[in-house]
Every structure is written in C-alpha cells, then in structure tokens.
Short mmCIF file of C-alpha atoms and ligand atoms in Angstrom, two decimals:
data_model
loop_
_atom_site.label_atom_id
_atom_site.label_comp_id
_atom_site.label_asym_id
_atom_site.label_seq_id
_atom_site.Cartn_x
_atom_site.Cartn_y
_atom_site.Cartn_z
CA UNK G 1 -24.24 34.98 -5.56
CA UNK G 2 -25.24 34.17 -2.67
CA UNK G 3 -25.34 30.24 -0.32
CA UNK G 4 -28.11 28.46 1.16
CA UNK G 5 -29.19 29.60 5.22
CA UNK G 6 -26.66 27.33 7.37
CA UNK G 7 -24.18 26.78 5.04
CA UNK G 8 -21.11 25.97 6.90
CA UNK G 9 -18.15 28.32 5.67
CA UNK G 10 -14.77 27.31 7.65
CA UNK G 11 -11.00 26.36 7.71
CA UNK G 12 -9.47 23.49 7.78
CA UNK G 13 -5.75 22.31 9.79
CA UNK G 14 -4.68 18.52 10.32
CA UNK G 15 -3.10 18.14 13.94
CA UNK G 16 0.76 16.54 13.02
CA UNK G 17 1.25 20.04 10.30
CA UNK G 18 -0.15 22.26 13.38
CA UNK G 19 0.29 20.79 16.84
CA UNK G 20 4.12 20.78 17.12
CA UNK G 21 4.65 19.70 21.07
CA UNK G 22 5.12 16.07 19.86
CA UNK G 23 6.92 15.13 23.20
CA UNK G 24 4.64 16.76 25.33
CA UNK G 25 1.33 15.64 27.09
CA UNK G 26 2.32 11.92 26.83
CA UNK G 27 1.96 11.68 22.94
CA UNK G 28 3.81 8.69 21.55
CA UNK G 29 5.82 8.71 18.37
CA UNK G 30 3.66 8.71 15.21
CA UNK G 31 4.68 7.44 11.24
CA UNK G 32 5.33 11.40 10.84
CA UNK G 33 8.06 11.69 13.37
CA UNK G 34 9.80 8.77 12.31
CA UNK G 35 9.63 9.59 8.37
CA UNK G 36 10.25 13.31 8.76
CA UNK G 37 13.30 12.55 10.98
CA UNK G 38 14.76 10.10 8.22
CA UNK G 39 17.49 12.31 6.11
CA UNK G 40 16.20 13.19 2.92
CA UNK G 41 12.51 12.58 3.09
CA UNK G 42 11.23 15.80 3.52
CA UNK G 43 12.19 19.69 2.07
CA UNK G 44 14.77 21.40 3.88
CA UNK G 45 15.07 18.39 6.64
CA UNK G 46 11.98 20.27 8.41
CA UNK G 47 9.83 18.24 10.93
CA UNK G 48 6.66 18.91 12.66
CA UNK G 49 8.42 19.12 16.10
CA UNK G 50 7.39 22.65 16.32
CA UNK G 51 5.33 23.87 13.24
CA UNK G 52 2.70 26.19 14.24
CA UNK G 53 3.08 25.25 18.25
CA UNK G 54 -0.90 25.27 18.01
CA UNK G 55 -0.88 23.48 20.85
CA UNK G 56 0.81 26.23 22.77
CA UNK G 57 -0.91 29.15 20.88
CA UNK G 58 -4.53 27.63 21.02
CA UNK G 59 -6.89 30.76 23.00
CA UNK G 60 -5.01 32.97 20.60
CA UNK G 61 -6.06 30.60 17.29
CA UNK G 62 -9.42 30.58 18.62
CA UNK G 63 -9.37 34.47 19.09
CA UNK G 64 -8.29 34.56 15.60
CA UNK G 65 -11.04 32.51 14.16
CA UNK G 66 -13.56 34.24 15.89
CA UNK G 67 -12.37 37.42 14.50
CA UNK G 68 -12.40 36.39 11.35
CA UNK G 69 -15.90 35.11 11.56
CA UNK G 70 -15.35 31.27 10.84
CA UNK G 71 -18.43 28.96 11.31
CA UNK G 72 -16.37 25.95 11.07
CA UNK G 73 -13.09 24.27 12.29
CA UNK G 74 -11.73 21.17 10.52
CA UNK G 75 -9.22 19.66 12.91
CA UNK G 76 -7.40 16.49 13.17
CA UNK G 77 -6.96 14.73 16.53
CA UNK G 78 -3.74 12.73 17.16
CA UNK G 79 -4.22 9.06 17.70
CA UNK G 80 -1.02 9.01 19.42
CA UNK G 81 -2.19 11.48 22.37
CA UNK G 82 -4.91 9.34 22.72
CA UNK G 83 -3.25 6.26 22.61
CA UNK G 84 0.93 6.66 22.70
CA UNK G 85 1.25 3.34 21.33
CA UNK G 86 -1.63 2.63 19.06
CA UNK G 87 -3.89 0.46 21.63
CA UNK G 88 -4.49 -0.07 25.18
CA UNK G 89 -5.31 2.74 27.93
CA UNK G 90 -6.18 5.96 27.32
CA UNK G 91 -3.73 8.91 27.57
CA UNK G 92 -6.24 11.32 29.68
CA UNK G 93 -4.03 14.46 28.44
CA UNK G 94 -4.68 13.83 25.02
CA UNK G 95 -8.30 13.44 25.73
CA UNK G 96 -8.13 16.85 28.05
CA UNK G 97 -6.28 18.82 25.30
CA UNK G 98 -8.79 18.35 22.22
CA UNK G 99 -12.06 18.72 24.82
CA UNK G 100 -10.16 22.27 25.61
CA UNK G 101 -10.18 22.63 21.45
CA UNK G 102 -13.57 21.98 20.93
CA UNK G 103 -14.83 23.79 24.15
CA UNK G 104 -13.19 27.26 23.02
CA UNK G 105 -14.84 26.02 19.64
CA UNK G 106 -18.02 25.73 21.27
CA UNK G 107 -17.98 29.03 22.97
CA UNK G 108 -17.33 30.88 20.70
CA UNK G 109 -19.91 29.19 17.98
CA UNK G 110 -17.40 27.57 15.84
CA UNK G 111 -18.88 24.39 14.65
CA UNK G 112 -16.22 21.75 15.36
CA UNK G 113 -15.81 19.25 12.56
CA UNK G 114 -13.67 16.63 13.76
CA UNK G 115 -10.96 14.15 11.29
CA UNK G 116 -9.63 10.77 13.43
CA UNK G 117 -7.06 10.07 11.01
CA UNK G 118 -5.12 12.48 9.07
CA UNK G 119 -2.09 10.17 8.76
CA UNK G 120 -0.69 10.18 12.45
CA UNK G 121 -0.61 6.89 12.58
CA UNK G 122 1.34 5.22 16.06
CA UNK G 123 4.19 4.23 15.35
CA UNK G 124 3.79 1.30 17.01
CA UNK G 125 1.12 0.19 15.08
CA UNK G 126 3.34 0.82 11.93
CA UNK G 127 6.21 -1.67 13.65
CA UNK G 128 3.16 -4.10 13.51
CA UNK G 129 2.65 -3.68 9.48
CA UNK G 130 0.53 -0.38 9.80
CA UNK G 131 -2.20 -0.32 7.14
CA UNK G 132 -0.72 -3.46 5.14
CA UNK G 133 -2.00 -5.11 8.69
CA UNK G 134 -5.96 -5.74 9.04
CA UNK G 135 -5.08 -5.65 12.96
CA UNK G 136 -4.69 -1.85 12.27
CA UNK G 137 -8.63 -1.29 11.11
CA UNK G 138 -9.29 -2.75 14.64
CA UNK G 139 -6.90 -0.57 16.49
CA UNK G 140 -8.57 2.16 14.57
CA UNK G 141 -12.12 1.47 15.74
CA UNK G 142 -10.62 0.93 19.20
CA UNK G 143 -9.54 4.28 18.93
CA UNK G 144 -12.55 5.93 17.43
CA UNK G 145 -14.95 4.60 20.50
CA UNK G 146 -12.35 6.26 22.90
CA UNK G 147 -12.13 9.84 21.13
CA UNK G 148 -16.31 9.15 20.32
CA UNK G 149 -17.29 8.39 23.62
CA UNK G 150 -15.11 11.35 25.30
CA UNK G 151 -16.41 14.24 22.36
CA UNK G 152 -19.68 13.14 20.79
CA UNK G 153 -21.49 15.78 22.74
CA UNK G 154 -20.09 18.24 21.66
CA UNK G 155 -18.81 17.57 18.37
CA UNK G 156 -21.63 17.36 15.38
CA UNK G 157 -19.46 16.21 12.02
CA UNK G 158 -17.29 13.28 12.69
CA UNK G 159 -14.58 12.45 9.18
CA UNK G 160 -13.25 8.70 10.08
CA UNK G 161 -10.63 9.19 7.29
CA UNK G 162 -8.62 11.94 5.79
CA UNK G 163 -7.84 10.98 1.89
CA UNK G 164 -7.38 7.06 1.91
CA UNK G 165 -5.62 7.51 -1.48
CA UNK G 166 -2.89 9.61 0.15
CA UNK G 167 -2.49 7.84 3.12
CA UNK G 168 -2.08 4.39 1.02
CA UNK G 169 -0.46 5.39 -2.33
CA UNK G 170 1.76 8.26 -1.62
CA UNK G 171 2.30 6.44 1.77
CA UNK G 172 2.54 2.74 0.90
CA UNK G 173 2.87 2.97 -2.75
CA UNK G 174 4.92 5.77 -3.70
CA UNK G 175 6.76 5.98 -0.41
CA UNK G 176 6.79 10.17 -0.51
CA UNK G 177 5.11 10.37 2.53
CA UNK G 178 5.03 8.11 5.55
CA UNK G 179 5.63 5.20 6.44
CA UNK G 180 7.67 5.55 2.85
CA UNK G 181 6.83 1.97 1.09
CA UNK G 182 7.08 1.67 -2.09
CA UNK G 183 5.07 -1.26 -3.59
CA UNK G 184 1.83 -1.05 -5.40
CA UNK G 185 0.69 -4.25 -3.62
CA UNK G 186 1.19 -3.18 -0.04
CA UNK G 187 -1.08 0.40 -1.19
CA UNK G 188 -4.00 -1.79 -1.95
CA UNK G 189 -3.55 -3.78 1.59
CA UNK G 190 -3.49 -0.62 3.17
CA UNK G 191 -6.81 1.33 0.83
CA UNK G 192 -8.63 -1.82 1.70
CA UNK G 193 -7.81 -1.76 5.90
CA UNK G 194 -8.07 2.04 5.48
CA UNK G 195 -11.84 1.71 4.12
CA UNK G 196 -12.43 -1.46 6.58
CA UNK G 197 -11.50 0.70 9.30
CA UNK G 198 -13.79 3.30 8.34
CA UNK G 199 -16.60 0.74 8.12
CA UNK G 200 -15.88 -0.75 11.91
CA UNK G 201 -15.38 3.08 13.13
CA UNK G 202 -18.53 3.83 11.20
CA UNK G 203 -19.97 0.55 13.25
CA UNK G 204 -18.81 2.08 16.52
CA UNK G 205 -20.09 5.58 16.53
CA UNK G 206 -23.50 4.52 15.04
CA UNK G 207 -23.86 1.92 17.86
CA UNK G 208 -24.53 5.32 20.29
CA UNK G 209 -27.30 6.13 18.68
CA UNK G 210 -26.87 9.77 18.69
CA UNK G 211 -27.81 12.35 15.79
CA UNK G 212 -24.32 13.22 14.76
CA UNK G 213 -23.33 13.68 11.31
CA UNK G 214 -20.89 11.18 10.22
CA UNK G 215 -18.86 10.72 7.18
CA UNK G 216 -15.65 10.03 5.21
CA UNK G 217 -13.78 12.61 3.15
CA UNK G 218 -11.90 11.53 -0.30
CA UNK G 219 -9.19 13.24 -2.15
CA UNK G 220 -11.05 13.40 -5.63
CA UNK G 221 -9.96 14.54 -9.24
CA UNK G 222 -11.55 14.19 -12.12
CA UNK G 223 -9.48 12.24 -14.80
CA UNK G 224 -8.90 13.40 -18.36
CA UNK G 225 -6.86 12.04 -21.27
CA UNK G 226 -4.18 15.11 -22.48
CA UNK G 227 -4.59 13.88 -26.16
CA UNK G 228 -7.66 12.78 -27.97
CA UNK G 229 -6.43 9.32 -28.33
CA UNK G 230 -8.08 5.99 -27.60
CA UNK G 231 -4.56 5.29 -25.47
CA UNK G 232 -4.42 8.44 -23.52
CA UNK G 233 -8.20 7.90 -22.88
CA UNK G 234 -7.73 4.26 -21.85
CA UNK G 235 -4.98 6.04 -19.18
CA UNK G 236 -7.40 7.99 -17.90
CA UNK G 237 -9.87 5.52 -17.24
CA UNK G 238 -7.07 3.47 -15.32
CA UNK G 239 -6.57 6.64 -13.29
CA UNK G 240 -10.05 7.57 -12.55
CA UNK G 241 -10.24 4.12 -11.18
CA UNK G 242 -7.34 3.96 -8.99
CA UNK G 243 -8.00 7.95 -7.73
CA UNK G 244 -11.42 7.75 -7.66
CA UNK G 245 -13.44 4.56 -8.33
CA UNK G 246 -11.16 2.42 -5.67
CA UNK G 247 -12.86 4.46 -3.40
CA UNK G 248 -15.99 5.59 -4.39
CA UNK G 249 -17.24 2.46 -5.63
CA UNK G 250 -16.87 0.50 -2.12
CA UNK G 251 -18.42 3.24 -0.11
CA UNK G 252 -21.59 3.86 -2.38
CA UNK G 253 -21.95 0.40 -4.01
CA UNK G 254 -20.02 -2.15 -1.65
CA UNK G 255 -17.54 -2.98 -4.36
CA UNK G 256 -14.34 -2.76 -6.04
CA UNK G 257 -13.85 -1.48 -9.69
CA UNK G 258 -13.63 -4.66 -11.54
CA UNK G 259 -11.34 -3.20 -14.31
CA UNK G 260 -8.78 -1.69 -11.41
CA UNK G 261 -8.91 -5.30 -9.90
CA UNK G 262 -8.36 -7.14 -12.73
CA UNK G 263 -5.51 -4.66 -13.82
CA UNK G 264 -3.68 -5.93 -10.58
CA UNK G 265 -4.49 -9.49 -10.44
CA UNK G 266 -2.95 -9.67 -14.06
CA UNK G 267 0.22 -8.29 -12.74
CA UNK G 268 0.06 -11.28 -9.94
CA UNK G 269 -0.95 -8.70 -6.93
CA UNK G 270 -2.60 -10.53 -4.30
CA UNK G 271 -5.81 -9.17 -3.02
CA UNK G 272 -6.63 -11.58 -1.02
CA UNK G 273 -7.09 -9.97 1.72
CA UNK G 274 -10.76 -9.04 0.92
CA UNK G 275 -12.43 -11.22 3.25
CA UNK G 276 -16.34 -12.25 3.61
CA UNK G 277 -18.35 -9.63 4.93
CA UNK G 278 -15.73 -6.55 4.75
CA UNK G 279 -17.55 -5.02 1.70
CA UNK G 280 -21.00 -4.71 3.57
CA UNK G 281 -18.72 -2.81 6.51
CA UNK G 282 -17.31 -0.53 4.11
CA UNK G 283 -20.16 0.31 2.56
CA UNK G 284 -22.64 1.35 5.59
CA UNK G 285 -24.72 4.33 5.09
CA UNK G 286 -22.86 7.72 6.49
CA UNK G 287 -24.18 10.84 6.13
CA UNK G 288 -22.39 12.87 4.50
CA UNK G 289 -19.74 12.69 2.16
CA UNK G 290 -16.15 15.02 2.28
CA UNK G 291 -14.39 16.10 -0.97
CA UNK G 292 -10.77 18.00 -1.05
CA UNK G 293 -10.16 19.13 -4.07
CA UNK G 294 -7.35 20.84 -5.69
CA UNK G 295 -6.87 20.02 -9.43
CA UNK G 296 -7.83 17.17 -12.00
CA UNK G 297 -5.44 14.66 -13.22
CA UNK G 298 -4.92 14.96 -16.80
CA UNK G 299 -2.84 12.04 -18.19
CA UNK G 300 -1.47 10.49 -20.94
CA UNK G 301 -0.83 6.69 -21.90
CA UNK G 302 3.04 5.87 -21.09
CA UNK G 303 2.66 2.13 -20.50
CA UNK G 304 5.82 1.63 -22.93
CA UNK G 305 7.79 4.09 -21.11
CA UNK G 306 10.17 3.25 -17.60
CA UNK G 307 8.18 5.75 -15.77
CA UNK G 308 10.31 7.36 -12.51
CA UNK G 309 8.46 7.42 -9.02
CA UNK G 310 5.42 9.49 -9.56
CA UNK G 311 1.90 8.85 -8.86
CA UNK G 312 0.12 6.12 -11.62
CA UNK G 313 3.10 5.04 -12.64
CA UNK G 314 2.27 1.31 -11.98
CA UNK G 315 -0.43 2.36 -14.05
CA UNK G 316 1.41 3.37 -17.06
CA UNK G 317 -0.14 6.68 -17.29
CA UNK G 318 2.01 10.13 -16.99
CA UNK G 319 0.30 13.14 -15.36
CA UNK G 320 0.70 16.43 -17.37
CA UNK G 321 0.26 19.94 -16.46
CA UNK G 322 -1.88 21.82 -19.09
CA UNK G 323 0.32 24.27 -20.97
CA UNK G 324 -1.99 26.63 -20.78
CA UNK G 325 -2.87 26.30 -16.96
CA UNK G 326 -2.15 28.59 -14.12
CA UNK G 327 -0.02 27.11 -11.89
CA UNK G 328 0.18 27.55 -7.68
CA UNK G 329 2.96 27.35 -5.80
CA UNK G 330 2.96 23.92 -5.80
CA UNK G 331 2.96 23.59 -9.46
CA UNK G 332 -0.66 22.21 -9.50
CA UNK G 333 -2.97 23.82 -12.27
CA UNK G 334 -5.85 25.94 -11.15
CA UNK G 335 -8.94 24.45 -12.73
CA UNK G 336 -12.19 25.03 -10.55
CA UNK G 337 -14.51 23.66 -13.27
CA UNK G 338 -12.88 20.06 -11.95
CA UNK G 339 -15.03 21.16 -9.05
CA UNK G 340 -18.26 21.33 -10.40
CA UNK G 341 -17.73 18.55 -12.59
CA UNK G 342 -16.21 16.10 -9.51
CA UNK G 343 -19.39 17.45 -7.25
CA UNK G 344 -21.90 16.75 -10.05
CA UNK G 345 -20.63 13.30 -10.63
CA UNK G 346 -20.89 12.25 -7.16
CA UNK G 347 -24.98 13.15 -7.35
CA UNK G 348 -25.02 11.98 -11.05
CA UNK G 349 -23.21 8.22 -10.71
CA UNK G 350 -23.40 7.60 -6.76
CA UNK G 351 -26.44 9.27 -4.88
CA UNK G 352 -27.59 12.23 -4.06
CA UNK G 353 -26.05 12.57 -0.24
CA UNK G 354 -24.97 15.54 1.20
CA UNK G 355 -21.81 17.01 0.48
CA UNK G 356 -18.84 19.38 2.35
CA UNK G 357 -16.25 20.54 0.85
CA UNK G 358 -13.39 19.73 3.67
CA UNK G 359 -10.09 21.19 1.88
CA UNK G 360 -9.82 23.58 -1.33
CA UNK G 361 -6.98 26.54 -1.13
CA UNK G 362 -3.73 26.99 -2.78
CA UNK G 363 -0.03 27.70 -1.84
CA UNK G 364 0.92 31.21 -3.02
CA UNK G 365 5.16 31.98 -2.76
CA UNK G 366 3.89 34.50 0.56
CA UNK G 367 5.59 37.08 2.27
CA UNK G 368 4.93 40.01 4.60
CA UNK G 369 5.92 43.17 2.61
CA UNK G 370 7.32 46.19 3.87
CA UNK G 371 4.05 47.82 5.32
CA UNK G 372 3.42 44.41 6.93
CA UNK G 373 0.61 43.35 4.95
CA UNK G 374 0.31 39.53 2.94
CA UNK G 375 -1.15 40.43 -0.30
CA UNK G 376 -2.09 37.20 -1.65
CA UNK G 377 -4.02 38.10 -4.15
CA UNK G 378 -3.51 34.93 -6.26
CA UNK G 379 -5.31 32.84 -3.40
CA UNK G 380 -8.43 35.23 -3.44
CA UNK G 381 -8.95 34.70 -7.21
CA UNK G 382 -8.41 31.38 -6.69
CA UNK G 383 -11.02 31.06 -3.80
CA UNK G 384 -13.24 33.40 -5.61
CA UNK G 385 -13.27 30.93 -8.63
CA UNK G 386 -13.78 27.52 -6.52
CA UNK G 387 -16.46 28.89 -4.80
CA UNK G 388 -18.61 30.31 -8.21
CA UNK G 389 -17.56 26.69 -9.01
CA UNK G 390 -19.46 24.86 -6.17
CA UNK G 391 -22.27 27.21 -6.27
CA UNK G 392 -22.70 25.86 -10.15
CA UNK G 393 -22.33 22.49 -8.78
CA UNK G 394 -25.19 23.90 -6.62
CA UNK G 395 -27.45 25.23 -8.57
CA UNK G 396 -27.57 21.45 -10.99
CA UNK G 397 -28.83 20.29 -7.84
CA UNK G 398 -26.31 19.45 -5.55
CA UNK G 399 -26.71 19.18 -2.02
CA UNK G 400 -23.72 20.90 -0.80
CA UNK G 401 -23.78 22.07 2.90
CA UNK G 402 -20.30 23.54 3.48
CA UNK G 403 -16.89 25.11 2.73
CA UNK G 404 -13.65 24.51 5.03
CA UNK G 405 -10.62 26.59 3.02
CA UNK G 406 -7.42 24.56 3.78
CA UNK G 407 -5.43 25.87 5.32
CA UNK G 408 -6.27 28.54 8.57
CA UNK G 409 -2.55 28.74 8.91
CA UNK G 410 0.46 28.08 6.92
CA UNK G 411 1.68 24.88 8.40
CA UNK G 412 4.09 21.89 7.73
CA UNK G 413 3.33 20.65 4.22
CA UNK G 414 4.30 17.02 4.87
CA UNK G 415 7.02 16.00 2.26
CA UNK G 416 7.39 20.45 1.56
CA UNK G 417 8.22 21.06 4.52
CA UNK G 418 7.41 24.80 5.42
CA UNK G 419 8.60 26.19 1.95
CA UNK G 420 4.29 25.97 1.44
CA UNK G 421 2.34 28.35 2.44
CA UNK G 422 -1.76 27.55 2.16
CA UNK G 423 -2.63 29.61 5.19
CA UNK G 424 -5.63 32.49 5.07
CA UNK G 425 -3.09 33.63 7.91
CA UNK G 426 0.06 33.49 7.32
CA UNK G 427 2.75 32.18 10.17
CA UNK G 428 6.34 33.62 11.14
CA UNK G 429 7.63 30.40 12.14
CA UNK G 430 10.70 31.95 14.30
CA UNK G 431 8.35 33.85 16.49
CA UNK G 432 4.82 31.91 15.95
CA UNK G 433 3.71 35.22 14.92
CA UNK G 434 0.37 35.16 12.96
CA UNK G 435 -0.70 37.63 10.26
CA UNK G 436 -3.79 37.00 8.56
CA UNK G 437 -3.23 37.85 4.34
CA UNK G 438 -5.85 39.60 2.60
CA UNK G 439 -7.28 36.43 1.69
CA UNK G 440 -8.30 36.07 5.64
CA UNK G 441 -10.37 39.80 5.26
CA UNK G 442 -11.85 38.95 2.34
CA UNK G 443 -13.21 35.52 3.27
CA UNK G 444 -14.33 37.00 6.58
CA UNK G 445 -16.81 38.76 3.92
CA UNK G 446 -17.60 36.10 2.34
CA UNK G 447 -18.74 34.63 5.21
CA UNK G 448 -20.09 37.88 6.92
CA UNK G 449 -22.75 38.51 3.33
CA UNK G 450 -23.07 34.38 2.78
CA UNK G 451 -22.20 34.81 -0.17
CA UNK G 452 -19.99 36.43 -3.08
CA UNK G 453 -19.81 39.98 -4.86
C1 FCB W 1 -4.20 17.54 1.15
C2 FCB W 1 -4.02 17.21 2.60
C3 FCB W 1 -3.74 18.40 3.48
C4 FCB W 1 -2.84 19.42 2.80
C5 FCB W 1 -3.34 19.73 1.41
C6 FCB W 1 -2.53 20.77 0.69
O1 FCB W 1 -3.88 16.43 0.39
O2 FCB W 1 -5.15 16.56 3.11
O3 FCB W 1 -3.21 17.93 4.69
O4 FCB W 1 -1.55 19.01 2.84
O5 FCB W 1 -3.40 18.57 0.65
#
C-alpha cells in the first residue's frame, strides 16, 4: 500500500502542551496559565510551566525529527509571545524564537505547517470577554498579519484555527478546558467569533498575494445513533450538527445548520450576534481543509434524563462507548473506518478540496521497560489501521495530501495533565529526556517506503 509522490507524512505538537518557558522571552499570560493554575481544573494540579521545555530543547527536537525522517512539523505559535497582551506592539522575541523553529525546519527539509491558534488565547483578551467578544476576531486578524508578514516566506501551510468546537464548547460551554464557562449560549458567541476570525485572518493573509496554502482544521466525528431507534437517531442528527455541521456548513456553504439554530432559538439563546456580511467572511475560499480525528460519537437520545456535564448534554443526547470497542488510554474507542467515512463525506456533501490529516494518534499507558525500550505496540496497530483507513478514503477519490501523527512528543494533555502519553517519542519529564517508542522506528518506515507493508 503505498501514497501518492509528495505526500506529506509528519507530527504534530501545539506550543502551550510543548513550549513550557511561559515567563520567559516576554510572553504574557495566556487562558492556559490562568485555568491550569486554578485548583482542581486539571489532573494531578499539572501546568504547562515546564512540559516538554521545547523551547529550551529545540536543535535537539529538530535533530530528532530529522532522524526520524519527518517531512512535516505541525506547530502552534503562541499569540502571547507575539503579543503579551493580546494587541498592540510586537514582542520581537516571540517573533525571533518561532523564525529560529522554522529555520532549523527549513534546513533540514521539514516542511513547516504552521497553527495561529491552538487555544493560547491572551489573557488579556479573555478579561475583555475572549471569544464571547467579536473584538477578539479582530485582535486575531491583528495578530495573524504580524506572525504572516514576519514567516510567510518561509512557511507554506498556514491553519488559522485549531478545532473551533474545542476551543468554544469544551472551553465556553462545558468549561473543562479554558477559559472554563459553562453556558451553551456563550459557546455559540465564541464558534461564531472563532469562524469570523478565521474569515478576517483568511482576509489578511490572502491580501499578500503569495502562493501559500491556507486553511482551517476541524475536530470531526462522524455521528451515529447506539440503538436503531427513531430517538437515538434524531440524537445523532442533533450531534452531527453541533460537532460537525456548525462548522462545516459556514465554511463550505456560508451558513448555519438551520435545525442546530432553531434547536437554540427555541430554548431562547440569542444569536444575534450574526451580523450582515460575517457569513460571506467565513466562508472565503481556503485551500485546503484540516481534519483531526480520533473516534466517532455514537449517541443515544437522553432528552428526558438530567444529564451531568459532558459534551451534548444541552443537546439531550448521551455519548456511549461501543461495548465491543477497543479502548485507548483515554477511554476513546478505536474505530478508523470513522476515518474513511468522515474523509469521504467531506468530498461527497461539501467539495472536493484538498485534504490533511493534521492530528490522528492515541494515548497508550507508556513506560520505558527494563532494557530501555517503549514498546507501544498498541499505537502502531492503531496507526497502521488509520492509515489503511485514509488510503480507502483515497482510493474513492479523495484528495488527501498529508499525514501529521499527533503527538511527536508526549506533552501536557490540557485538562490530563501529563498522565497522557500520545508521543511517537516518549518524554521523561524530570530530566526532559526523550526516547522515541517503537512507534517512532516504525513510522520512520513508513515514511522512508511511502507507504505501508
Ligand atoms: C486534540 C487536540 C490536541 C491533543 C489531541 C489529543 O483535540 O487538538 O491538542 O490534545 O486532541
């Protein structure tokens, strides 16, 4: 089985779960420091004050990539090293540190794909009403002309956003990750400035004219009803549209799902803060499209039920693990036919643009053994599977163009803490020692033959 000629096999990190050095080099406080500082939020009480002190370790991360043959890097930057409070003047170190990142990138030809926002938001901005505010979609463009105009030479695949569902449900909604609201209402304020500030971002870097690849990447599952019952079906739908179609639809089609609006407006949400002219912004042309995907949401009605705080709860609909699933070490099922079926449906009800897949891995319960090897043999079969999956997606006709395993490294796993280990290398956190797991060799011949045995 073998890929297309180019295709871009990588790894993916996000800069709060790898950077650590959040006082140094003039960064300002982000959503992350404050919310993982706050008793009780997060596993263990761990922060990201340290985690993989890739900011301190970075010739010897790029070493290690090179070694193990990556094509691609998936990094986040910071918007509070750029900008310590969220707008205004430039923080030149900030600037300085990511051009050294994509220069020892560059030379040693690892294609750097670049992610503005993977949930570092300023703090600042958050004191302001964060992603509830539309202010913040402006801030956001601000930002992306600065980081743009300082990198677009030498960075090809820009992501604006890093899983707007995440950022505004878990975030906003849900309040398991920062900022940590909890109202369904203030979720759809912030999915809406989220996907505005995509669309003036977008706006910015096409207004340079170069011929960089630009694009969005979306946290997708497909939904599925656990019974076969008009209820648990009717769940489903209400899922799809809040996981997927919120987002989807916008992008490709300049709209919002009418049934997911109407489902709100019934229960008195505003959404007035759709204004004139936002849905033509949103819905610009980019170039490619990003998926991460990990599992499918299978649910089942439970709109009589007083539902606890879990994701589509305000939607009366339960998620359920498949009995007869595999589980990871996060207790999501492994089900790579979701993949194929998620990348099909993007060519099948949207268009036919080109795909990456920007995150797919799993957490395996990791250790080094006694001869000082990982063995994480779970995450091969897993990867194994995933990518037979896209290659099926593939061969229907889809345009995929590339692969970024999440993670590199074991890093912070926001509300987890470090007790989740994704990494094709896995990280001693008391020394910063790195050990790549057999997971890390084998991919390295994945990507050395293009293809699988
Ligand atoms: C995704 C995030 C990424 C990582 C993986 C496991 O939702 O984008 O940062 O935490 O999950």
């Amino acid at each position: 089985m073998n890929f297309p000629e180019n295709f871009l096999c990588g790894a993916a990190t996000a800069s709060y779960q790898v950077e650590g050095a959040v006082d140094e080099g003039g960064r300002g406080a982000s959503i992350w420091d404050t919310f993982s500082h706050t008793p009780g939020k997060i596993h263990h009480g761990d922060t990201g004050d340290i985690a993989c002190d890739q900011y301190h370790h970075l010739e010897e991360d790029l070493d290690l990539m090179s070694e193990l043959g990556l094509k691609a890097y998936r990094f986040s930057v910071a918007w509070p090293r750029i900008q310590p409070e969220g707008s205004g003047a430039t923080n030149q170190k900030g600037i300085d540190y990511y051009r050294r990142l994509v220069d020892g990138l560059r030379q040693r030809s690892i294609e750097p794909m670049l992610t503005l926002y993977h949930w570092d938001l300023p703090q600042a901005l958050e004191d302001r009403g964060g992603w509830t505010s539309r202010e913040t979609s402006e801030r956001f463009a601000e930002y992306t002309g600065i980081v743009y105009e300082a990198l677009s030479g030498e960075v090809g695949f820009w992501i604006t956003l890093n899983e707007p569902w995440v950022s505004a449900w878990m975030g906003y909604g849900l309040g398991l990750h920062a900022p940590g609201h909890k109202e369904s209402a203030k979720a759809l304020a912030a999915t809406h400035h989220l996907l505005l500030g995509h669309g003036l971002a977008m706006e910015r870097m096409r207004s340079a004219g170069d011929e960089n690849q630009l694009g969005v990447t979306l946290n997708l599952h497909p939904a599925r009803p656990s019974r076969d019952r008009e209820a648990d079906r009717e769940a489903a739908r209400r899922v799809d549209g809040q996981a997927n179609r919120l987002y989807l639809d916008p992008l490709f089609r300049g709209e919002y799902p009418e049934d997911i609006f109407s489902y709100y407006e019934e229960r008195d949400v505003d959404l007035s803060f759709v204004q004139d002219g936002d849905l033509e912004k949103i819905s610009a042309a980019f170039d490619f499209l990003g998926i991460n995907y990990y599992f499918r949401n299978t649910v089942r009605d439970a709109s009589e039920e007083d539902l606890p705080e879990m994701p589509f709860a305000d939607l009366g609909a339960r998620p359920v693990i498949p009995h007869d699933a595999e589980k990871t070490a996060m207790g999501w099922p492994v089900e790579p036919e979701g993949l194929t079926e998620i990348l099909v449906r993007i060519k099948e009800d949207y268009a036919d643009v080109p795909l990456y897949v920007t995150e797919n891995g799993r957490a395996v319960h990791d250790y080094i053994d006694p001869e000082g090897d990982v063995d994480d043999e779970e995450r091969v079969s897993y990867l194994d599977a995933h990518f037979r999956a896209a290659h099926d997606a593939m061969e229907q006709g889809v345009d995929l163009r590339g692969y970024m395993v999440w993670s590199f490294l074991d890093n912070f796993e926001w509300a987890e803490g470090y007790s989740k280990r994704f990494g094709l290398v896995f990280v001693e956190y008391g020394t910063q020692r790195r050990v790549p797991k057999m997971s890390a060799r084998w991919y390295s011949e994945v990507i050395r033959r293009n293809g699988l045995q």
